[in-house]
Structures are given as structure tokens and as C-alpha cells.
PDB file of C-alpha atoms in Angstrom:
ATOM      1  CA  MET A1211      -4.482 -15.423  -6.907  1.00 94.00           C
ATOM      2  CA  LEU A1212      -4.557 -12.694  -4.392  1.00 98.00           C
ATOM      3  CA  TYR A1213      -1.124 -11.325  -5.218  1.00 98.00           C
ATOM      4  CA  GLU A1214      -2.084 -10.744  -8.817  1.00 98.00           C
ATOM      5  CA  THR A1215      -5.415  -9.140  -7.812  1.00 98.00           C
ATOM      6  CA  ILE A1216      -3.563  -6.665  -5.599  1.00 98.00           C
ATOM      7  CA  TYR A1217      -1.274  -5.819  -8.435  1.00 98.00           C
ATOM      8  CA  ARG A1218      -4.152  -5.330 -10.865  1.00 98.00           C
ATOM      9  CA  LYS A1219      -5.786  -2.936  -8.325  1.00 98.00           C
ATOM     10  CA  LEU A1220      -2.490  -0.894  -7.749  1.00 98.00           C
ATOM     11  CA  ASP A1221      -2.328  -0.731 -11.575  1.00 97.00           C
ATOM     12  CA  ARG A1222      -5.898   0.643 -11.720  1.00 97.00           C
ATOM     13  CA  LEU A1223      -5.151   3.267  -9.094  1.00 97.00           C
ATOM     14  CA  GLY A1224      -2.161   4.294 -11.370  1.00 95.00           C
ATOM     15  CA  ALA A1225       0.476   3.480  -8.698  1.00 96.00           C
ATOM     16  CA  ILE A1226       2.256   1.071 -11.001  1.00 96.00           C
ATOM     17  CA  ALA A1227       2.458   3.697 -13.849  1.00 94.00           C
ATOM     18  CA  ALA A1228       3.546   6.416 -11.284  1.00 91.00           C
ATOM     19  CA  ILE A1229       6.530   4.405  -9.950  1.00 91.00           C
ATOM     20  CA  GLN A1230       7.524   3.115 -13.298  1.00 91.00           C
ATOM     21  CA  SER A1231       7.691   6.540 -14.540  1.00 92.00           C
ATOM     22  CA  GLY A1232      10.482   7.185 -12.144  1.00 91.00           C
ATOM     23  CA  LYS A1233       8.477   9.132  -9.537  1.00 89.00           C
ATOM     24  CA  ASP A1234       9.318   8.460  -5.993  1.00 94.00           C
ATOM     25  CA  TYR A1235       6.135  10.129  -4.677  1.00 94.00           C
ATOM     26  CA  ASP A1236       2.512  10.855  -5.789  1.00 94.00           C
ATOM     27  CA  LYS A1237      -0.689  11.831  -4.151  1.00 93.00           C
ATOM     28  CA  SER A1238      -4.386  11.196  -5.040  1.00 93.00           C
ATOM     29  CA  HIS A1239      -6.577  14.030  -3.757  1.00 91.00           C
ATOM     30  CA  ILE A1240     -10.415  13.588  -4.128  1.00 91.00           C
ATOM     31  CA  GLY A1241     -11.473  15.994  -1.478  1.00 86.00           C
ATOM     32  CA  GLU A1242     -13.846  15.841   1.501  1.00 86.00           C
ATOM     33  CA  PRO A1243     -14.778  13.634   3.160  1.00 88.00           C
ATOM     34  CA  PHE A1244     -11.936  11.465   1.931  1.00 88.00           C
ATOM     35  CA  MET A1245      -8.412  11.444   3.016  1.00 88.00           C
ATOM     36  CA  ASP A1246      -5.606  11.879   0.409  1.00 91.00           C
ATOM     37  CA  LEU A1247      -3.965   8.622  -0.682  1.00 94.00           C
ATOM     38  CA  ASN A1248      -0.100   8.713  -0.888  1.00 95.00           C
ATOM     39  CA  VAL A1249       2.350   6.441  -2.499  1.00 96.00           C
ATOM     40  CA  ASP A1250       6.124   6.726  -1.720  1.00 96.00           C
ATOM     41  CA  VAL A1251       8.869   4.542  -3.276  1.00 97.00           C
ATOM     42  CA  LEU A1252      11.085   3.230  -0.501  1.00 98.00           C
ATOM     43  CA  GLU A1253      13.322   0.932  -2.558  1.00 98.00           C
ATOM     44  CA  ARG A1254      14.022   0.027  -6.138  1.00 97.00           C
ATOM     45  CA  ARG A1255      15.658  -3.281  -7.107  1.00 97.00           C
ATOM     46  CA  ALA A1256      16.001  -5.042 -10.405  1.00 95.00           C
ATOM     47  CA  ASP A1257      13.125  -7.449  -9.777  1.00 96.00           C
ATOM     48  CA  TYR A1258      11.025  -5.552  -7.243  1.00 97.00           C
ATOM     49  CA  THR A1259       9.969  -2.212  -5.826  1.00 98.00           C
ATOM     50  CA  VAL A1260       8.915  -1.462  -2.356  1.00 98.00           C
ATOM     51  CA  ILE A1261       6.239   1.337  -1.789  1.00 98.00           C
ATOM     52  CA  ALA A1262       4.372   2.792   1.229  1.00 97.00           C
ATOM     53  CA  LEU A1263       0.776   3.250   0.619  1.00 98.00           C
ATOM     54  CA  SER A1264      -0.935   5.548   3.125  1.00 96.00           C
ATOM     55  CA  HIS A1265      -3.686   7.850   4.225  1.00 91.00           C
ATOM     56  CA  TYR A1266      -2.987  10.531   6.869  1.00 80.00           C
ATOM     57  CA  PHE A1267      -5.221  12.487   9.167  1.00 78.00           C
ATOM     58  CA  GLN A1268      -4.368  15.460  11.260  1.00 76.00           C
ATOM     59  CA  ARG A1269      -4.714  15.261  15.168  1.00 78.00           C
ATOM     60  CA  ASN A1270      -3.511  17.955  17.376  1.00 81.00           C
ATOM     61  CA  GLY A1271      -1.475  19.362  14.663  1.00 78.00           C
ATOM     62  CA  ASP A1272       0.331  16.051  13.800  1.00 79.00           C
ATOM     63  CA  LEU A1273      -0.047  13.922  10.868  1.00 78.00           C
ATOM     64  CA  CYS A1274      -1.176  10.374  11.825  1.00 76.00           C
ATOM     65  CA  ALA A1275      -1.130   7.359   9.549  1.00 79.00           C
ATOM     66  CA  ASP A1276      -4.355   5.538   9.030  1.00 87.00           C
ATOM     67  CA  PRO A1277      -3.270   3.156   7.701  1.00 95.00           C
ATOM     68  CA  ASP A1278       0.339   3.085   6.245  1.00 97.00           C
ATOM     69  CA  MET A1279       1.443  -0.149   4.571  1.00 98.00           C
ATOM     70  CA  GLU A1280       4.606  -1.306   2.844  1.00 98.00           C
ATOM     71  CA  ILE A1281       3.920  -3.204  -0.279  1.00 98.00           C
ATOM     72  CA  ARG A1282       6.435  -5.150  -2.410  1.00 98.00           C
ATOM     73  CA  ILE A1283       5.642  -5.052  -6.182  1.00 98.00           C
ATOM     74  CA  TYR A1284       7.078  -7.522  -8.604  1.00 98.00           C
ATOM     75  CA  PRO A1285       6.416  -5.903 -11.977  1.00 96.00           C
ATOM     76  CA  GLU A1286       7.731  -8.785 -14.047  1.00 96.00           C
ATOM     77  CA  ARG A1287       5.400 -11.235 -12.422  1.00 98.00           C
ATOM     78  CA  ALA A1288       2.500  -8.748 -12.086  1.00 98.00           C
ATOM     79  CA  MET A1289       2.345  -9.463  -8.386  1.00 98.00           C
ATOM     80  CA  ALA A1290       2.343  -7.515  -5.179  1.00 98.00           C
ATOM     81  CA  GLU A1291       2.194  -8.409  -1.483  1.00 98.00           C
ATOM     82  CA  ALA A1292       1.820  -6.529   1.865  1.00 98.00           C
ATOM     83  CA  LEU A1293       4.935  -6.353   3.947  1.00 98.00           C
ATOM     84  CA  THR A1294       3.879  -4.225   6.994  1.00 98.00           C
ATOM     85  CA  PHE A1295       0.869  -2.476   8.390  1.00 98.00           C
ATOM     86  CA  GLN A1296       1.008   0.509  10.849  1.00 96.00           C
ATOM     87  CA  GLN A1297      -1.540   3.059  12.327  1.00 92.00           C
ATOM     88  CA  ALA A1298      -1.057   5.848  14.671  1.00 85.00           C
ATOM     89  CA  ILE A1299      -4.079   5.548  16.901  1.00 83.00           C
ATOM     90  CA  PRO A1300      -4.081   3.199  18.702  1.00 88.00           C
ATOM     91  CA  PRO A1301      -0.463   2.722  17.981  1.00 89.00           C
ATOM     92  CA  LEU A1302       0.052  -0.509  16.016  1.00 94.00           C
ATOM     93  CA  TYR A1303       2.836  -1.913  13.760  1.00 96.00           C
ATOM     94  CA  ARG A1304       2.826  -5.331  12.268  1.00 97.00           C
ATOM     95  CA  GLU A1305       5.408  -6.985  10.115  1.00 98.00           C
ATOM     96  CA  VAL A1306       4.959 -10.099   7.757  1.00 98.00           C
ATOM     97  CA  TYR A1307       8.755 -10.762   7.629  1.00 98.00           C
ATOM     98  CA  PRO A1308      10.041 -10.025  11.068  1.00 96.00           C
ATOM     99  CA  ALA A1309      13.571 -11.195  10.530  1.00 96.00           C
ATOM    100  CA  PRO A1310      15.570 -12.564   7.518  1.00 95.00           C
ATOM    101  CA  GLY A1311      14.205 -16.068   6.619  1.00 96.00           C
ATOM    102  CA  LYS A1312      11.107 -15.716   8.867  1.00 97.00           C
ATOM    103  CA  VAL A1313       7.544 -15.163   7.916  1.00 98.00           C
ATOM    104  CA  VAL A1314       4.286 -15.024   9.960  1.00 98.00           C
ATOM    105  CA  PRO A1315       1.837 -16.892   7.628  1.00 98.00           C
ATOM    106  CA  GLU A1316      -1.419 -15.925   9.492  1.00 98.00           C
ATOM    107  CA  LEU A1317      -0.285 -12.236   9.388  1.00 98.00           C
ATOM    108  CA  LYS A1318       0.642 -12.425   5.706  1.00 98.00           C
ATOM    109  CA  ARG A1319      -2.885 -13.714   4.857  1.00 98.00           C
ATOM    110  CA  GLU A1320      -4.545 -11.080   7.226  1.00 98.00           C
ATOM    111  CA  LEU A1321      -2.524  -8.086   5.827  1.00 98.00           C
ATOM    112  CA  ASN A1322      -2.968  -9.162   2.130  1.00 98.00           C
ATOM    113  CA  ASP A1323      -6.665  -9.566   2.613  1.00 98.00           C
ATOM    114  CA  PHE A1324      -6.890  -6.124   4.202  1.00 98.00           C
ATOM    115  CA  LEU A1325      -4.854  -4.573   1.539  1.00 98.00           C
ATOM    116  CA  ASN A1326      -7.117  -6.095  -1.182  1.00 98.00           C
ATOM    117  CA  LEU A1327     -10.145  -4.627   0.622  1.00 98.00           C
ATOM    118  CA  TRP A1328      -8.548  -1.206   1.204  1.00 98.00           C
ATOM    119  CA  LEU A1329      -7.642  -1.001  -2.577  1.00 98.00           C
ATOM    120  CA  ASN A1330     -11.285  -1.770  -3.328  1.00 98.00           C
ATOM    121  CA  ASN A1331     -12.475   1.198  -1.060  1.00 97.00           C
ATOM    122  CA  CYS A1332      -9.893   3.498  -2.591  1.00 97.00           C
ATOM    123  CA  LEU A1333     -11.008   2.624  -6.182  1.00 97.00           C
ATOM    124  CA  ARG A1334     -14.662   2.940  -5.287  1.00 96.00           C
ATOM    125  CA  GLN A1335     -13.943   6.451  -3.838  1.00 95.00           C
ATOM    126  CA  GLY A1336     -12.384   7.434  -6.942  1.00 95.00           C
ATOM    127  CA  HIS A1337      -8.624   7.679  -6.112  1.00 96.00           C
ATOM    128  CA  ARG A1338      -6.287   7.745  -8.973  1.00 95.00           C
ATOM    129  CA  PHE A1339      -2.702   8.844  -9.104  1.00 93.00           C
ATOM    130  CA  THR A1340      -1.768  11.412 -11.649  1.00 79.00           C
ATOM    131  CA  GLU A1341      -0.211   8.856 -14.128  1.00 52.00           C
ATOM    132  CA  ALA A1342      -3.640   7.233 -14.222  1.00 41.00           C
ATOM    133  CA  ALA A1343      -5.432  10.354 -15.591  1.00 40.00           C
TER     134      ALA A1343
END
């Protein structure tokens, strides 16, 4: 299932170990021409953790997300799912769960498929968070 695949890829990147170690932030820096990969813990609950995973580039002195996704991780079930997607240029923000009790199924599939591909690219580029070393 896709949600387990996403979890395994986050684990291979070291994101799971980094957040389980109590870190609220970590960065993978592999150098040019690749952008750093950042992970930030946004919320910790008993049964899940929400993180932001992002690349940033600089434009006119400002940092711009390209992309920035919120991901909910369920460690006990070894699953993770995309919640949001945003980018700075062109400005775009998309949300799988736009309101309590509401879900956009087509967007949920699209964002999780994108996240799966993005994680493949990050792994191929050699990204690893410090806990994965």
C-alpha cells in the first residue's frame, strides 16, 4: 500500500529516526546542484506526528518553498500520508482535508503519488538526515 511505502522511504531518509529522537528540525545537505531537504515537526500526538518536508531556494533574497508538504506519520502502523502541498512560484496551496470531516479524494491520491515520487528523487540524490548516518 502507498502509505506504507511512503513511511518506509521516510525511514530510509532518516526522518523517522530524527523525529523519534526528539528533534523538532533536521536538514540534509548534499551540496550543489541539489537543494537542502528540511524536516520540521509541526505536531506530536500519541498516535501520530505531523511534519513539514521541504526544499527551499532563494529568489530576490527571499526563501521560497519548492515544494513544502505537510505529512502525517503514524509510527505504530508504519504509515504516512500527505496532507498539504505548497510552492512559492507560482503560488499554490492544496489541502487534502480542507475542513473537519471533509476530504478531497482525487487530491489525496495525487499528493500521495507526488510525495512517493519526490521521496524517490530525494533518496536517489543521496539525501539523509543526520540520524540516518
